Amino acid sequence: MGIGTGHDGTGLRVKGPPVRVWDLPVRLFHWLLVLLIAAAWWTAENDAMDWHMRCGYAVLTLVLFRLIWGVVGSETARFTQFVRGPAAILHHVRELARPGRMGMHKGHNALGAVAVLALLTAVAIQAVTGLFTSDGIMTEGPLAASVSSGTGRLLRSIHFTNFNILLGLVGLHVAAILVYAALKRLDLVRPMVTGRATLPPGEVPPRMVSLWRAIVVAGISIASIWALVSFA
Ligand code: HEM
Ligand code: HEM
C-alpha cells in the first residue's frame, strides 16, 4: 500500500498523512505558558520581583487569551469540543486500561480535558492572587491596596499554597503524557510542537480558523490586562 492514503476494502482511510490537530495559537499559548511559569518561579526565588510581576501579567494575558480562544478558536481549542461528562471520561479510562496501542484523539481526550481545566484554573488562581499579594516591604501587586489587610494576607497565603498545587498538577500532567507514550505508544508531545498528527481511519480533520482571528483576540487580551494593571 505504501506511504500515504490507502483503503481497507470498506472505503475507510487506513493510513493517511498527518493533519493539523493543534493550531499555532494553542501551541504558542502552551509553550509560552511553560516558559513564563518557570520564569515567574525563578524570579520569585531570586528576588527579581519587578520581573516576577511582569511574568505574572504575561501569564494573565495568556489565560485570558485561552479562555476567549476556547470559545471562538479552532475546533480542537473549543471547550464545547473537548469538555465531556463522566460517562465519556469513564469510557476513556477503560480504553486506557485495555492492552494495546491507542490512536491520536481529535484534540484533547475526555480525561485530558479534566487536566486542562485543572491546570488552567490553578494557573489563573496563581496569577490573579498575585495581583493582591504584597510582601509588606518593597513589592505590591497592583490591586493589593484595594483589599483589607486580612483579605490581602489570605490571598497571599493562597498565592503560596496554590503554587505547590500547580506544581503537583504539572507533575501529574507530565506523568500522564509519559504513561500514554509508554503504555499506548502514543506520542502527544510532537503534535503539541508541530501541530500535526495522524488521526484514526475515517476521522475528519478538525476545522481551523484564520490566524487573523487569533491576532484580534491577542490584541484584546493584551489591551485588557494592560488596562487592568495600569489603571487599577
Ligand atoms: C503564574 C504566575 C505566577 C507564579 C507562578 C507566581 C509564583 C510565585 C512564587 C513561587 C512566589 C514565592 C512564594 C514563596 O516565597 O514561597 C511568589 C511570590 C510573590 N508573588 Fe507571585 N506568581 C505569579 C504571579 C504573580 C503576579 C501577577 C504578581 C503581582 C502582580 C505576583 C506577586 C508576588 C509577590 C508580591 C510575591 C512575594 C510575596 C512575599 O514574599 O511575601 N505574583 N509568586
Ligand atoms: C508549567 C508547566 C505546564 C503547564 C502549566 C501546562 C499546561 C497545559 C495546558 C493548559 C494544556 C492544554 C492546552 C490547550 O488546550 O490550550 C496542556 C496540554 C499539553 N501539554 Fe502541557 N503544561 C505544562 C508543561 C508541559 C510539559 C513540560 C510538556 C511536555 C512534556 C507538556 C506537554 C503537553 C501536551 C503534549 C499537551 C497536549 C495533551 C493532549 O494531547 O491532550 N506540558 N498543557
mmCIF file of C-alpha atoms and ligand atoms in Angstrom:
data_model
loop_
_atom_site.group_PDB
_atom_site.id
_atom_site.type_symbol
_atom_site.label_atom_id
_atom_site.label_comp_id
_atom_site.label_asym_id
_atom_site.label_seq_id
_atom_site.Cartn_x
_atom_site.Cartn_y
_atom_site.Cartn_z
ATOM 1 C CA MET A 1 0.000 0.000 0.000
ATOM 2 C CA GLY A 2 2.955 2.333 0.566
ATOM 3 C CA ILE A 3 3.001 5.615 2.377
ATOM 4 C CA GLY A 4 0.022 7.933 2.174
ATOM 5 C CA THR A 5 -3.654 7.180 1.922
ATOM 6 C CA GLY A 6 -4.948 3.663 1.291
ATOM 7 C CA HIS A 7 -8.237 1.822 1.690
ATOM 8 C CA ASP A 8 -9.197 -1.258 3.653
ATOM 9 C CA GLY A 9 -11.866 -2.520 1.282
ATOM 10 C CA THR A 10 -14.703 -0.875 3.221
ATOM 11 C CA GLY A 11 -13.803 2.516 1.812
ATOM 12 C CA LEU A 12 -12.241 3.743 5.058
ATOM 13 C CA ARG A 13 -8.904 5.532 5.057
ATOM 14 C CA VAL A 14 -6.500 3.215 6.904
ATOM 15 C CA LYS A 15 -3.302 5.235 6.839
ATOM 16 C CA GLY A 16 -3.171 8.852 5.946
ATOM 17 C CA PRO A 17 -0.732 11.707 6.062
ATOM 18 C CA PRO A 18 -0.618 13.737 9.279
ATOM 19 C CA VAL A 19 -3.225 16.502 9.508
ATOM 20 C CA ARG A 20 -3.250 19.674 11.620
ATOM 21 C CA VAL A 21 -4.754 18.957 15.044
ATOM 22 C CA TRP A 22 -3.465 21.953 17.083
ATOM 23 C CA ASP A 23 -3.445 25.460 15.618
ATOM 24 C CA LEU A 24 -0.470 27.791 16.083
ATOM 25 C CA PRO A 25 -2.207 29.901 18.792
ATOM 26 C CA VAL A 26 -2.805 26.864 21.062
ATOM 27 C CA ARG A 27 0.803 25.706 20.620
ATOM 28 C CA LEU A 28 2.252 29.168 21.235
ATOM 29 C CA PHE A 29 -0.039 29.542 24.251
ATOM 30 C CA HIS A 30 1.181 26.244 25.695
ATOM 31 C CA TRP A 31 4.919 26.662 25.310
ATOM 32 C CA LEU A 32 4.895 30.352 26.318
ATOM 33 C CA LEU A 33 2.913 29.371 29.420
ATOM 34 C CA VAL A 34 5.528 26.751 30.341
ATOM 35 C CA LEU A 35 8.364 29.278 29.863
ATOM 36 C CA LEU A 36 6.625 32.073 31.764
ATOM 37 C CA ILE A 37 5.665 29.919 34.751
ATOM 38 C CA ALA A 38 9.266 28.730 35.006
ATOM 39 C CA ALA A 39 10.393 32.374 34.775
ATOM 40 C CA ALA A 40 7.846 33.508 37.423
ATOM 41 C CA TRP A 41 9.154 30.797 39.743
ATOM 42 C CA TRP A 42 12.806 31.669 39.121
ATOM 43 C CA THR A 43 12.252 35.414 39.582
ATOM 44 C CA ALA A 44 10.303 34.884 42.848
ATOM 45 C CA GLU A 45 13.049 32.633 44.226
ATOM 46 C CA ASN A 46 15.761 35.110 43.207
ATOM 47 C CA ASP A 47 14.046 38.272 44.403
ATOM 48 C CA ALA A 48 13.663 39.788 40.929
ATOM 49 C CA MET A 49 10.165 40.987 41.833
ATOM 50 C CA ASP A 50 9.737 43.542 39.026
ATOM 51 C CA TRP A 51 10.305 40.750 36.536
ATOM 52 C CA HIS A 52 8.173 38.386 38.630
ATOM 53 C CA MET A 53 5.202 40.709 38.248
ATOM 54 C CA ARG A 54 5.837 41.174 34.510
ATOM 55 C CA CYS A 55 5.888 37.387 34.041
ATOM 56 C CA GLY A 56 2.635 37.210 36.029
ATOM 57 C CA TYR A 57 0.965 39.827 33.796
ATOM 58 C CA ALA A 58 2.060 37.880 30.727
ATOM 59 C CA VAL A 59 0.580 34.684 32.226
ATOM 60 C CA LEU A 60 -2.694 36.535 32.939
ATOM 61 C CA THR A 61 -2.758 37.706 29.308
ATOM 62 C CA LEU A 62 -2.223 34.133 28.092
ATOM 63 C CA VAL A 63 -5.011 32.798 30.326
ATOM 64 C CA LEU A 64 -7.455 35.458 29.111
ATOM 65 C CA PHE A 65 -6.450 34.708 25.511
ATOM 66 C CA ARG A 66 -7.007 30.962 26.037
ATOM 67 C CA LEU A 67 -10.442 31.498 27.634
ATOM 68 C CA ILE A 68 -11.611 33.553 24.641
ATOM 69 C CA TRP A 69 -9.905 31.155 22.187
ATOM 70 C CA GLY A 70 -11.795 28.328 23.879
ATOM 71 C CA VAL A 71 -14.995 29.925 22.563
ATOM 72 C CA VAL A 72 -14.034 31.415 19.178
ATOM 73 C CA GLY A 73 -10.902 29.410 18.256
ATOM 74 C CA SER A 74 -10.265 26.362 16.067
ATOM 75 C CA GLU A 75 -12.339 23.210 16.593
ATOM 76 C CA THR A 76 -9.835 21.402 18.889
ATOM 77 C CA ALA A 77 -9.326 24.560 21.011
ATOM 78 C CA ARG A 78 -13.031 24.937 21.878
ATOM 79 C CA PHE A 79 -14.268 23.949 25.326
ATOM 80 C CA THR A 80 -17.504 22.614 23.825
ATOM 81 C CA GLN A 81 -15.448 20.207 21.688
ATOM 82 C CA PHE A 82 -13.338 18.648 24.451
ATOM 83 C CA VAL A 83 -15.134 19.093 27.792
ATOM 84 C CA ARG A 84 -17.157 15.895 28.283
ATOM 85 C CA GLY A 85 -19.243 14.271 31.009
ATOM 86 C CA PRO A 86 -18.328 11.476 33.457
ATOM 87 C CA ALA A 87 -19.518 8.718 31.072
ATOM 88 C CA ALA A 88 -17.041 9.772 28.367
ATOM 89 C CA ILE A 89 -14.252 10.036 30.951
ATOM 90 C CA LEU A 90 -15.012 6.534 32.263
ATOM 91 C CA HIS A 91 -15.103 5.162 28.727
ATOM 92 C CA HIS A 92 -11.668 6.658 28.062
ATOM 93 C CA VAL A 93 -10.233 5.246 31.320
ATOM 94 C CA ARG A 94 -11.491 1.757 30.336
ATOM 95 C CA GLU A 95 -9.864 2.136 26.925
ATOM 96 C CA LEU A 96 -6.646 3.207 28.649
ATOM 97 C CA ALA A 97 -6.696 0.112 30.870
ATOM 98 C CA ARG A 98 -7.093 -2.244 27.898
ATOM 99 C CA PRO A 99 -3.796 -3.528 26.493
ATOM 100 C CA GLY A 100 -2.678 -2.342 23.067
ATOM 101 C CA ARG A 101 -1.988 0.879 21.251
ATOM 102 C CA MET A 102 -4.240 3.935 21.185
ATOM 103 C CA GLY A 103 -4.756 6.243 18.220
ATOM 104 C CA MET A 104 -4.438 10.020 18.381
ATOM 105 C CA HIS A 105 -7.645 11.686 19.524
ATOM 106 C CA LYS A 106 -9.052 14.636 17.594
ATOM 107 C CA GLY A 107 -7.996 17.197 20.227
ATOM 108 C CA HIS A 108 -7.931 16.537 23.973
ATOM 109 C CA ASN A 109 -9.409 13.228 25.093
ATOM 110 C CA ALA A 110 -12.132 13.226 27.798
ATOM 111 C CA LEU A 111 -9.645 12.595 30.630
ATOM 112 C CA GLY A 112 -7.081 15.073 29.278
ATOM 113 C CA ALA A 113 -9.823 17.708 29.293
ATOM 114 C CA VAL A 114 -10.097 17.392 33.084
ATOM 115 C CA ALA A 115 -6.350 18.016 33.353
ATOM 116 C CA VAL A 116 -6.575 21.003 31.016
ATOM 117 C CA LEU A 117 -9.343 22.608 33.116
ATOM 118 C CA ALA A 118 -7.489 21.894 36.381
ATOM 119 C CA LEU A 119 -4.229 23.357 35.020
ATOM 120 C CA LEU A 120 -5.930 26.459 33.618
ATOM 121 C CA THR A 121 -7.790 27.029 36.900
ATOM 122 C CA ALA A 122 -4.632 26.662 39.010
ATOM 123 C CA VAL A 123 -2.675 28.991 36.703
ATOM 124 C CA ALA A 124 -5.494 31.574 36.800
ATOM 125 C CA ILE A 125 -5.735 31.432 40.630
ATOM 126 C CA GLN A 126 -1.948 31.855 40.865
ATOM 127 C CA ALA A 127 -1.817 34.895 38.611
ATOM 128 C CA VAL A 128 -4.974 36.587 39.988
ATOM 129 C CA THR A 129 -3.971 36.181 43.670
ATOM 130 C CA GLY A 130 -0.568 37.652 42.724
ATOM 131 C CA LEU A 131 -2.317 40.920 41.847
ATOM 132 C CA PHE A 132 -3.379 41.230 45.513
ATOM 133 C CA THR A 133 -0.141 39.950 47.045
ATOM 134 C CA SER A 134 2.292 42.147 48.927
ATOM 135 C CA ASP A 135 5.482 41.246 50.763
ATOM 136 C CA GLY A 136 4.816 44.151 53.126
ATOM 137 C CA ILE A 137 8.133 45.839 52.294
ATOM 138 C CA MET A 138 9.052 46.556 48.687
ATOM 139 C CA THR A 139 6.711 44.705 46.373
ATOM 140 C CA GLU A 140 2.997 45.046 45.996
ATOM 141 C CA GLY A 141 0.622 43.679 43.365
ATOM 142 C CA PRO A 142 -1.396 46.482 41.679
ATOM 143 C CA LEU A 143 -4.636 45.536 43.473
ATOM 144 C CA ALA A 144 -3.120 44.908 46.926
ATOM 145 C CA ALA A 145 -4.176 48.329 48.225
ATOM 146 C CA SER A 146 -7.804 47.753 47.229
ATOM 147 C CA VAL A 147 -8.440 44.977 49.792
ATOM 148 C CA SER A 148 -8.295 44.905 53.595
ATOM 149 C CA SER A 149 -5.077 43.677 55.194
ATOM 150 C CA GLY A 150 -6.844 40.483 56.315
ATOM 151 C CA THR A 151 -8.021 39.702 52.783
ATOM 152 C CA GLY A 152 -4.556 40.577 51.466
ATOM 153 C CA ARG A 153 -2.946 38.104 53.889
ATOM 154 C CA LEU A 154 -5.412 35.391 52.849
ATOM 155 C CA LEU A 155 -4.775 35.952 49.114
ATOM 156 C CA ARG A 156 -1.014 35.959 49.744
ATOM 157 C CA SER A 157 -1.242 32.604 51.515
ATOM 158 C CA ILE A 158 -3.310 31.259 48.589
ATOM 159 C CA HIS A 159 -0.581 32.582 46.233
ATOM 160 C CA PHE A 160 1.962 30.498 48.184
ATOM 161 C CA THR A 161 -0.098 27.319 48.683
ATOM 162 C CA ASN A 162 -1.615 27.247 45.210
ATOM 163 C CA PHE A 163 1.857 27.315 43.677
ATOM 164 C CA ASN A 164 2.551 23.906 45.230
ATOM 165 C CA ILE A 165 -0.801 22.624 43.949
ATOM 166 C CA LEU A 166 0.126 23.920 40.480
ATOM 167 C CA LEU A 167 3.485 22.140 40.650
ATOM 168 C CA GLY A 168 1.686 18.914 41.652
ATOM 169 C CA LEU A 169 -0.733 19.218 38.713
ATOM 170 C CA VAL A 170 2.143 19.856 36.285
ATOM 171 C CA GLY A 171 3.875 16.734 37.662
ATOM 172 C CA LEU A 172 0.723 14.670 37.049
ATOM 173 C CA HIS A 173 0.328 16.250 33.587
ATOM 174 C CA VAL A 174 3.843 15.242 32.514
ATOM 175 C CA ALA A 175 3.472 11.798 34.156
ATOM 176 C CA ALA A 176 0.239 11.195 32.205
ATOM 177 C CA ILE A 177 1.999 12.094 28.948
ATOM 178 C CA LEU A 178 4.739 9.560 29.774
ATOM 179 C CA VAL A 179 2.070 6.908 30.522
ATOM 180 C CA TYR A 180 0.461 7.411 27.074
ATOM 181 C CA ALA A 181 3.904 7.133 25.470
ATOM 182 C CA ALA A 182 4.913 4.020 27.420
ATOM 183 C CA LEU A 183 1.647 2.039 27.578
ATOM 184 C CA LYS A 184 -0.121 3.211 24.445
ATOM 185 C CA ARG A 185 2.821 4.079 22.191
ATOM 186 C CA LEU A 186 1.106 7.446 21.697
ATOM 187 C CA ASP A 187 3.368 10.496 21.361
ATOM 188 C CA LEU A 188 1.307 13.523 22.431
ATOM 189 C CA VAL A 189 4.258 15.922 22.624
ATOM 190 C CA ARG A 190 5.175 16.001 18.930
ATOM 191 C CA PRO A 191 1.680 17.191 17.870
ATOM 192 C CA MET A 192 1.842 19.946 20.545
ATOM 193 C CA VAL A 193 5.119 21.068 18.877
ATOM 194 C CA THR A 194 4.425 20.581 15.157
ATOM 195 C CA GLY A 195 0.621 20.841 15.294
ATOM 196 C CA ARG A 196 0.274 17.677 13.194
ATOM 197 C CA ALA A 197 -0.734 14.072 13.872
ATOM 198 C CA THR A 198 -2.216 11.073 12.074
ATOM 199 C CA LEU A 199 -5.839 10.553 13.076
ATOM 200 C CA PRO A 200 -7.597 7.153 13.208
ATOM 201 C CA PRO A 201 -9.241 5.923 9.998
ATOM 202 C CA GLY A 202 -12.369 7.788 8.982
ATOM 203 C CA GLU A 203 -11.793 10.724 11.349
ATOM 204 C CA VAL A 204 -12.486 14.065 9.673
ATOM 205 C CA PRO A 205 -9.640 16.589 10.238
ATOM 206 C CA PRO A 206 -10.596 19.379 12.659
ATOM 207 C CA ARG A 207 -11.644 22.768 11.330
ATOM 208 C CA MET A 208 -9.049 25.508 11.823
ATOM 209 C CA VAL A 209 -9.867 29.226 11.938
ATOM 210 C CA SER A 210 -7.824 32.088 10.487
ATOM 211 C CA LEU A 211 -4.733 33.394 12.263
ATOM 212 C CA TRP A 212 -6.178 36.897 11.971
ATOM 213 C CA ARG A 213 -8.825 35.963 14.479
ATOM 214 C CA ALA A 214 -6.086 34.944 16.933
ATOM 215 C CA ILE A 215 -4.303 38.261 16.368
ATOM 216 C CA VAL A 216 -7.500 40.171 17.230
ATOM 217 C CA VAL A 217 -8.078 38.018 20.350
ATOM 218 C CA ALA A 218 -4.427 38.510 21.386
ATOM 219 C CA GLY A 219 -4.835 42.282 20.931
ATOM 220 C CA ILE A 220 -7.960 42.318 23.114
ATOM 221 C CA SER A 221 -6.231 40.218 25.803
ATOM 222 C CA ILE A 222 -3.078 42.364 25.884
ATOM 223 C CA ALA A 223 -5.095 45.609 25.989
ATOM 224 C CA SER A 224 -7.379 44.317 28.788
ATOM 225 C CA ILE A 225 -4.562 43.200 31.098
ATOM 226 C CA TRP A 226 -2.551 46.331 30.329
ATOM 227 C CA ALA A 227 -5.574 48.487 31.272
ATOM 228 C CA LEU A 228 -6.192 46.443 34.447
ATOM 229 C CA VAL A 229 -2.598 46.797 35.582
ATOM 230 C CA SER A 230 -2.171 50.440 34.567
ATOM 231 C CA PHE A 231 -5.415 51.925 35.865
ATOM 232 C CA ALA A 232 -6.088 49.718 38.897
HETATM 233 C C1 HEM B 1 1.532 32.377 37.140
HETATM 234 C C2 HEM B 1 2.047 33.444 37.664
HETATM 235 C C3 HEM B 1 2.778 33.464 38.989
HETATM 236 C C4 HEM B 1 3.519 32.483 39.613
HETATM 237 C C5 HEM B 1 3.823 31.083 39.111
HETATM 238 C C6 HEM B 1 3.958 33.017 40.883
HETATM 239 C C7 HEM B 1 4.714 32.332 41.816
HETATM 240 C C8 HEM B 1 5.204 32.880 42.999
HETATM 241 C C9 HEM B 1 6.060 32.188 43.924
HETATM 242 C C10 HEM B 1 6.550 30.752 43.759
HETATM 243 C C11 HEM B 1 6.320 33.052 44.951
HETATM 244 C C12 HEM B 1 7.223 32.804 46.143
HETATM 245 C C13 HEM B 1 6.447 32.185 47.239
HETATM 246 C C14 HEM B 1 7.357 31.820 48.385
HETATM 247 O O1 HEM B 1 8.272 32.604 48.723
HETATM 248 O O2 HEM B 1 7.168 30.732 48.923
HETATM 249 C C15 HEM B 1 5.647 34.298 44.666
HETATM 250 C C16 HEM B 1 5.690 35.409 45.465
HETATM 251 C C17 HEM B 1 5.151 36.628 45.126
HETATM 252 N N1 HEM B 1 4.383 36.900 44.012
HETATM 253 FE FE1 HEM B 1 3.923 35.598 42.525
HETATM 254 N N2 HEM B 1 3.478 34.301 40.990
HETATM 255 C C18 HEM B 1 2.767 34.617 39.863
HETATM 256 C C19 HEM B 1 2.139 35.804 39.570
HETATM 257 C C20 HEM B 1 2.245 36.952 40.331
HETATM 258 C C21 HEM B 1 1.665 38.238 39.993
HETATM 259 C C22 HEM B 1 0.809 38.537 38.744
HETATM 260 C C23 HEM B 1 2.011 39.110 40.975
HETATM 261 C C24 HEM B 1 1.686 40.587 41.128
HETATM 262 C C25 HEM B 1 1.473 41.381 40.154
HETATM 263 C C26 HEM B 1 2.786 38.376 41.955
HETATM 264 C C27 HEM B 1 3.291 38.915 43.112
HETATM 265 C C28 HEM B 1 4.041 38.238 44.052
HETATM 266 C C29 HEM B 1 4.597 38.850 45.244
HETATM 267 C C30 HEM B 1 4.454 40.320 45.661
HETATM 268 C C31 HEM B 1 5.292 37.845 45.921
HETATM 269 C C32 HEM B 1 6.107 37.983 47.202
HETATM 270 C C33 HEM B 1 5.291 37.673 48.391
HETATM 271 C C34 HEM B 1 6.156 37.669 49.650
HETATM 272 O O3 HEM B 1 7.341 37.380 49.573
HETATM 273 O O4 HEM B 1 5.609 37.977 50.703
HETATM 274 N N3 HEM B 1 2.898 37.069 41.527
HETATM 275 N N4 HEM B 1 4.963 34.157 43.473
HETATM 276 C C1 HEM B 2 4.270 24.785 33.628
HETATM 277 C C2 HEM B 2 4.079 23.615 33.065
HETATM 278 C C3 HEM B 2 2.881 23.259 32.202
HETATM 279 C C4 HEM B 2 1.612 23.763 32.187
HETATM 280 C C5 HEM B 2 1.019 24.850 33.091
HETATM 281 C C6 HEM B 2 0.888 23.062 31.134
HETATM 282 C C7 HEM B 2 -0.434 23.290 30.807
HETATM 283 C C8 HEM B 2 -1.100 22.713 29.750
HETATM 284 C C9 HEM B 2 -2.405 23.093 29.282
HETATM 285 C C10 HEM B 2 -3.268 24.213 29.901
HETATM 286 C C11 HEM B 2 -2.709 22.309 28.230
HETATM 287 C C12 HEM B 2 -3.950 22.401 27.359
HETATM 288 C C13 HEM B 2 -3.563 23.118 26.079
HETATM 289 C C14 HEM B 2 -4.714 23.852 25.423
HETATM 290 O O1 HEM B 2 -5.713 23.251 25.019
HETATM 291 O O2 HEM B 2 -4.633 25.080 25.344
HETATM 292 C C15 HEM B 2 -1.607 21.397 28.029
HETATM 293 C C16 HEM B 2 -1.544 20.417 27.049
HETATM 294 C C17 HEM B 2 -0.420 19.662 26.789
HETATM 295 N N1 HEM B 2 0.798 19.751 27.429
HETATM 296 FE FE1 HEM B 2 1.253 20.925 28.990
HETATM 297 N N2 HEM B 2 1.723 22.150 30.528
HETATM 298 C C18 HEM B 2 2.951 22.254 31.152
HETATM 299 C C19 HEM B 2 4.094 21.540 30.856
HETATM 300 C C20 HEM B 2 4.189 20.615 29.863
HETATM 301 C C21 HEM B 2 5.398 19.888 29.521
HETATM 302 C C22 HEM B 2 6.755 20.035 30.231
HETATM 303 C C23 HEM B 2 5.086 19.057 28.476
HETATM 304 C C24 HEM B 2 5.975 18.097 27.739
HETATM 305 C C25 HEM B 2 6.413 17.023 28.276
HETATM 306 C C26 HEM B 2 3.687 19.273 28.156
HETATM 307 C C27 HEM B 2 3.002 18.639 27.159
HETATM 308 C C28 HEM B 2 1.674 18.858 26.835
HETATM 309 C C29 HEM B 2 0.973 18.135 25.789
HETATM 310 C C30 HEM B 2 1.563 17.030 24.914
HETATM 311 C C31 HEM B 2 -0.332 18.629 25.770
HETATM 312 C C32 HEM B 2 -1.474 18.144 24.853
HETATM 313 C C33 HEM B 2 -2.126 16.970 25.542
HETATM 314 C C34 HEM B 2 -3.209 16.348 24.645
HETATM 315 O O3 HEM B 2 -2.848 15.828 23.590
HETATM 316 O O4 HEM B 2 -4.378 16.397 25.037
HETATM 317 N N3 HEM B 2 3.169 20.221 29.011
HETATM 318 N N4 HEM B 2 -0.632 21.674 28.961
#
